[in-house]
PDB file of C-alpha atoms in Angstrom:
ATOM      1  CA  MET A   1      -3.589  -9.296  -0.809  1.00  0.00           C
ATOM      2  CA  ILE A   2      -3.730  -9.402  -4.592  1.00  0.00           C
ATOM      3  CA  PRO A   3      -4.683 -12.845  -5.946  1.00  0.00           C
ATOM      4  CA  GLU A   4      -3.288 -12.098  -9.409  1.00  0.00           C
ATOM      5  CA  ALA A   5       0.009 -11.452 -11.133  1.00  0.00           C
ATOM      6  CA  VAL A   6       1.557  -8.077 -10.375  1.00  0.00           C
ATOM      7  CA  VAL A   7       2.517  -6.020 -13.434  1.00  0.00           C
ATOM      8  CA  GLN A   8       4.189  -3.136 -11.617  1.00  0.00           C
ATOM      9  CA  ILE A   9       6.227  -2.905  -8.431  1.00  0.00           C
ATOM     10  CA  THR A  10       5.802   0.385  -6.564  1.00  0.00           C
ATOM     11  CA  SER A  11       8.189   1.496  -3.843  1.00  0.00           C
ATOM     12  CA  VAL A  12       7.927   4.580  -1.670  1.00  0.00           C
ATOM     13  CA  THR A  13      10.952   6.770  -1.209  1.00  0.00           C
ATOM     14  CA  SER A  14      11.894  10.087   0.341  1.00  0.00           C
ATOM     15  CA  LEU A  15      13.925  10.698  -2.825  1.00  0.00           C
ATOM     16  CA  LYS A  16      12.540  11.808  -6.186  1.00  0.00           C
ATOM     17  CA  THR A  17       9.798   9.963  -8.047  1.00  0.00           C
ATOM     18  CA  ALA A  18      11.126   7.773 -10.869  1.00  0.00           C
ATOM     19  CA  SER A  19      10.236   4.697 -12.906  1.00  0.00           C
ATOM     20  CA  PHE A  20      11.992   2.225 -15.152  1.00  0.00           C
ATOM     21  CA  ASN A  21      11.530  -1.079 -16.964  1.00  0.00           C
ATOM     22  CA  ASN A  22      13.849  -4.039 -17.286  1.00  0.00           C
ATOM     23  CA  ASP A  23      13.598  -7.742 -18.079  1.00  0.00           C
ATOM     24  CA  PHE A  24      12.013  -8.402 -14.696  1.00  0.00           C
ATOM     25  CA  GLY A  25       9.183  -5.873 -14.940  1.00  0.00           C
ATOM     26  CA  GLU A  26       8.088  -2.299 -14.412  1.00  0.00           C
ATOM     27  CA  TYR A  27       9.288  -0.465 -11.309  1.00  0.00           C
ATOM     28  CA  SER A  28       8.013   2.796  -9.900  1.00  0.00           C
ATOM     29  CA  TYR A  29       9.352   4.884  -7.042  1.00  0.00           C
ATOM     30  CA  LYS A  30       6.870   7.339  -5.524  1.00  0.00           C
ATOM     31  CA  ASN A  31       7.990  10.184  -3.310  1.00  0.00           C
ATOM     32  CA  VAL A  32       6.464  10.575   0.158  1.00  0.00           C
ATOM     33  CA  LYS A  33       7.503  12.896   2.945  1.00  0.00           C
ATOM     34  CA  GLU A  34      10.043  11.574   5.409  1.00  0.00           C
ATOM     35  CA  SER A  35       7.454  11.310   8.212  1.00  0.00           C
ATOM     36  CA  LEU A  36       5.601   8.631   6.201  1.00  0.00           C
ATOM     37  CA  MET A  37       8.592   6.312   6.066  1.00  0.00           C
ATOM     38  CA  PHE A  38       7.386   3.844   8.717  1.00  0.00           C
ATOM     39  CA  GLY A  39       5.609   0.507   8.889  1.00  0.00           C
ATOM     40  CA  TYR A  40       8.385  -1.576   7.383  1.00  0.00           C
ATOM     41  CA  GLU A  41      10.109  -4.803   8.300  1.00  0.00           C
ATOM     42  CA  LEU A  42      13.675  -5.654   7.352  1.00  0.00           C
ATOM     43  CA  LYS A  43      13.817  -8.637   4.992  1.00  0.00           C
ATOM     44  CA  PRO A  44      17.092 -10.359   4.099  1.00  0.00           C
ATOM     45  CA  ILE A  45      18.335 -10.296   0.519  1.00  0.00           C
ATOM     46  CA  ALA A  46      21.621 -11.338  -1.090  1.00  0.00           C
ATOM     47  CA  ASP A  47      25.073 -10.697   0.374  1.00  0.00           C
ATOM     48  CA  ASN A  48      23.909 -10.199   3.995  1.00  0.00           C
ATOM     49  CA  ARG A  49      21.954  -7.102   3.017  1.00  0.00           C
ATOM     50  CA  THR A  50      18.384  -6.252   3.952  1.00  0.00           C
ATOM     51  CA  ILE A  51      15.528  -4.370   2.348  1.00  0.00           C
ATOM     52  CA  GLN A  52      12.728  -2.468   4.028  1.00  0.00           C
ATOM     53  CA  PHE A  53       9.477  -4.217   3.129  1.00  0.00           C
ATOM     54  CA  ALA A  54       6.145  -2.621   4.011  1.00  0.00           C
ATOM     55  CA  THR A  55       3.716  -4.461   6.248  1.00  0.00           C
ATOM     56  CA  PRO A  56       0.486  -5.317   4.413  1.00  0.00           C
ATOM     57  CA  GLU A  57      -1.313  -2.577   6.333  1.00  0.00           C
ATOM     58  CA  LYS A  58       1.245   0.079   5.370  1.00  0.00           C
ATOM     59  CA  ALA A  59       1.334  -1.085   1.750  1.00  0.00           C
ATOM     60  CA  LEU A  60      -2.442  -0.751   1.527  1.00  0.00           C
ATOM     61  CA  LEU A  61      -2.322   2.740   3.030  1.00  0.00           C
ATOM     62  CA  ASP A  62       0.488   3.785   0.688  1.00  0.00           C
ATOM     63  CA  LEU A  63      -1.621   2.614  -2.240  1.00  0.00           C
ATOM     64  CA  LEU A  64      -4.661   4.600  -1.113  1.00  0.00           C
ATOM     65  CA  TYR A  65      -2.501   7.645  -0.345  1.00  0.00           C
ATOM     66  CA  LEU A  66      -0.541   7.652  -3.598  1.00  0.00           C
ATOM     67  CA  TYR A  67      -3.475   6.825  -5.870  1.00  0.00           C
ATOM     68  CA  PRO A  68      -6.361   9.061  -4.719  1.00  0.00           C
ATOM     69  CA  PHE A  69      -8.672   7.906  -7.510  1.00  0.00           C
ATOM     70  CA  TYR A  70      -9.549   4.916  -5.297  1.00  0.00           C
ATOM     71  CA  ASP A  71     -12.332   7.018  -3.811  1.00  0.00           C
ATOM     72  CA  SER A  72     -15.474   5.015  -4.534  1.00  0.00           C
ATOM     73  CA  GLU A  73     -16.724   1.540  -3.703  1.00  0.00           C
ATOM     74  CA  GLN A  74     -16.520   0.631  -7.384  1.00  0.00           C
ATOM     75  CA  GLU A  75     -12.870   1.721  -7.660  1.00  0.00           C
ATOM     76  CA  LEU A  76     -11.997  -0.176  -4.465  1.00  0.00           C
ATOM     77  CA  GLU A  77     -13.791  -3.304  -5.702  1.00  0.00           C
ATOM     78  CA  GLU A  78     -11.784  -3.099  -8.931  1.00  0.00           C
ATOM     79  CA  LEU A  79      -8.612  -3.533  -6.863  1.00  0.00           C
ATOM     80  CA  ARG A  80      -9.812  -7.140  -6.545  1.00  0.00           C
ATOM     81  CA  LEU A  81      -8.247  -7.550  -3.120  1.00  0.00           C
ATOM     82  CA  ASP A  82      -8.311 -11.047  -1.627  1.00  0.00           C
ATOM     83  CA  GLU A  83     -11.318 -10.861   0.676  1.00  0.00           C
ATOM     84  CA  ASP A  84     -10.260 -13.943   2.650  1.00  0.00           C
ATOM     85  CA  TYR A  85      -6.913 -12.310   3.369  1.00  0.00           C
ATOM     86  CA  LEU A  86      -8.559  -9.061   4.397  1.00  0.00           C
ATOM     87  CA  GLN A  87     -11.001 -10.835   6.704  1.00  0.00           C
ATOM     88  CA  ASP A  88      -8.532 -13.288   8.268  1.00  0.00           C
ATOM     89  CA  ASP A  89      -5.102 -11.658   8.188  1.00  0.00           C
ATOM     90  CA  LEU A  90      -5.292  -7.889   7.817  1.00  0.00           C
ATOM     91  CA  ASN A  91      -4.716  -6.164  11.155  1.00  0.00           C
ATOM     92  CA  VAL A  92      -7.427  -3.482  11.059  1.00  0.00           C
ATOM     93  CA  ASP A  93      -6.256  -1.957  14.357  1.00  0.00           C
ATOM     94  CA  LEU A  94      -2.759  -1.508  12.911  1.00  0.00           C
ATOM     95  CA  LEU A  95      -4.254  -0.157   9.680  1.00  0.00           C
ATOM     96  CA  MET A  96      -6.122   2.495  11.670  1.00  0.00           C
ATOM     97  CA  GLU A  97      -3.079   3.307  13.818  1.00  0.00           C
ATOM     98  CA  TYR A  98      -0.925   3.785  10.728  1.00  0.00           C
ATOM     99  CA  SER A  99      -3.660   5.755   8.961  1.00  0.00           C
ATOM    100  CA  ALA A 100      -3.745   8.305  11.794  1.00  0.00           C
ATOM    101  CA  LYS A 101       0.000   8.949  11.289  1.00  0.00           C
ATOM    102  CA  PHE A 102      -0.665  10.211   7.764  1.00  0.00           C
ATOM    103  CA  GLN A 103      -2.784  13.053   9.147  1.00  0.00           C
ATOM    104  CA  SER A 104      -4.854  13.106   5.950  1.00  0.00           C
ATOM    105  CA  LYS A 105      -8.625  13.533   5.951  1.00  0.00           C
ATOM    106  CA  ALA A 106      -8.771  12.325   2.352  1.00  0.00           C
ATOM    107  CA  LEU A 107      -6.932   9.120   3.273  1.00  0.00           C
ATOM    108  CA  ASP A 108      -9.158   8.652   6.338  1.00  0.00           C
ATOM    109  CA  HIS A 109     -12.175   8.831   4.021  1.00  0.00           C
ATOM    110  CA  ARG A 110     -10.730   6.246   1.620  1.00  0.00           C
ATOM    111  CA  VAL A 111      -9.833   3.907   4.509  1.00  0.00           C
ATOM    112  CA  LYS A 112     -13.383   4.095   5.883  1.00  0.00           C
ATOM    113  CA  LEU A 113     -14.705   3.409   2.399  1.00  0.00           C
ATOM    114  CA  LEU A 114     -12.356   0.414   2.083  1.00  0.00           C
ATOM    115  CA  LEU A 115     -13.573  -0.982   5.415  1.00  0.00           C
ATOM    116  CA  LYS A 116     -17.176  -0.578   4.273  1.00  0.00           C
ATOM    117  CA  THR A 117     -16.573  -1.989   0.785  1.00  0.00           C
ATOM    118  CA  TYR A 118     -14.882  -5.139   2.103  1.00  0.00           C
ATOM    119  CA  ASP A 119     -17.056  -5.389   5.237  1.00  0.00           C
ATOM    120  CA  LEU A 120     -14.124  -5.176   7.652  1.00  0.00           C
TER     121      LEU A 120
END
C-alpha cells in the first residue's frame, strides 16, 4: 500500500509498548487490547516457524487506530497510499467489518474520511 521505502516497522502486541533499532532498521511495538488481536495470516519464516502478519485491511486500521492524528484529508493524503492498490485490491467490505470490531467512533470517523479522501 505504500509505494516508498519503509523507515519503521510497527507491530501490534498485547504486551507492553517498546521500540528498538538495529542494523536492519527501526522497530516499534504498540500495545493494543487483546480483543484487537485479529485479522492476521500465518506466514512461514525460518526453522518451520510462522509469524502473524496483518491483512492489508487490518494493518490500515491499526495505523489509523494507533496514530489518531490522521484525522483530516490532508493528513491522510500525506500517507501517500498507493491509490491503484486501494482501488483494485483493498477489500473495503473486510475493512468495514474489521473496523466495527474496534468499537471506536473515532476510528469509524477516520475510516470514513479515508474512504472519502481516496474515493473508495
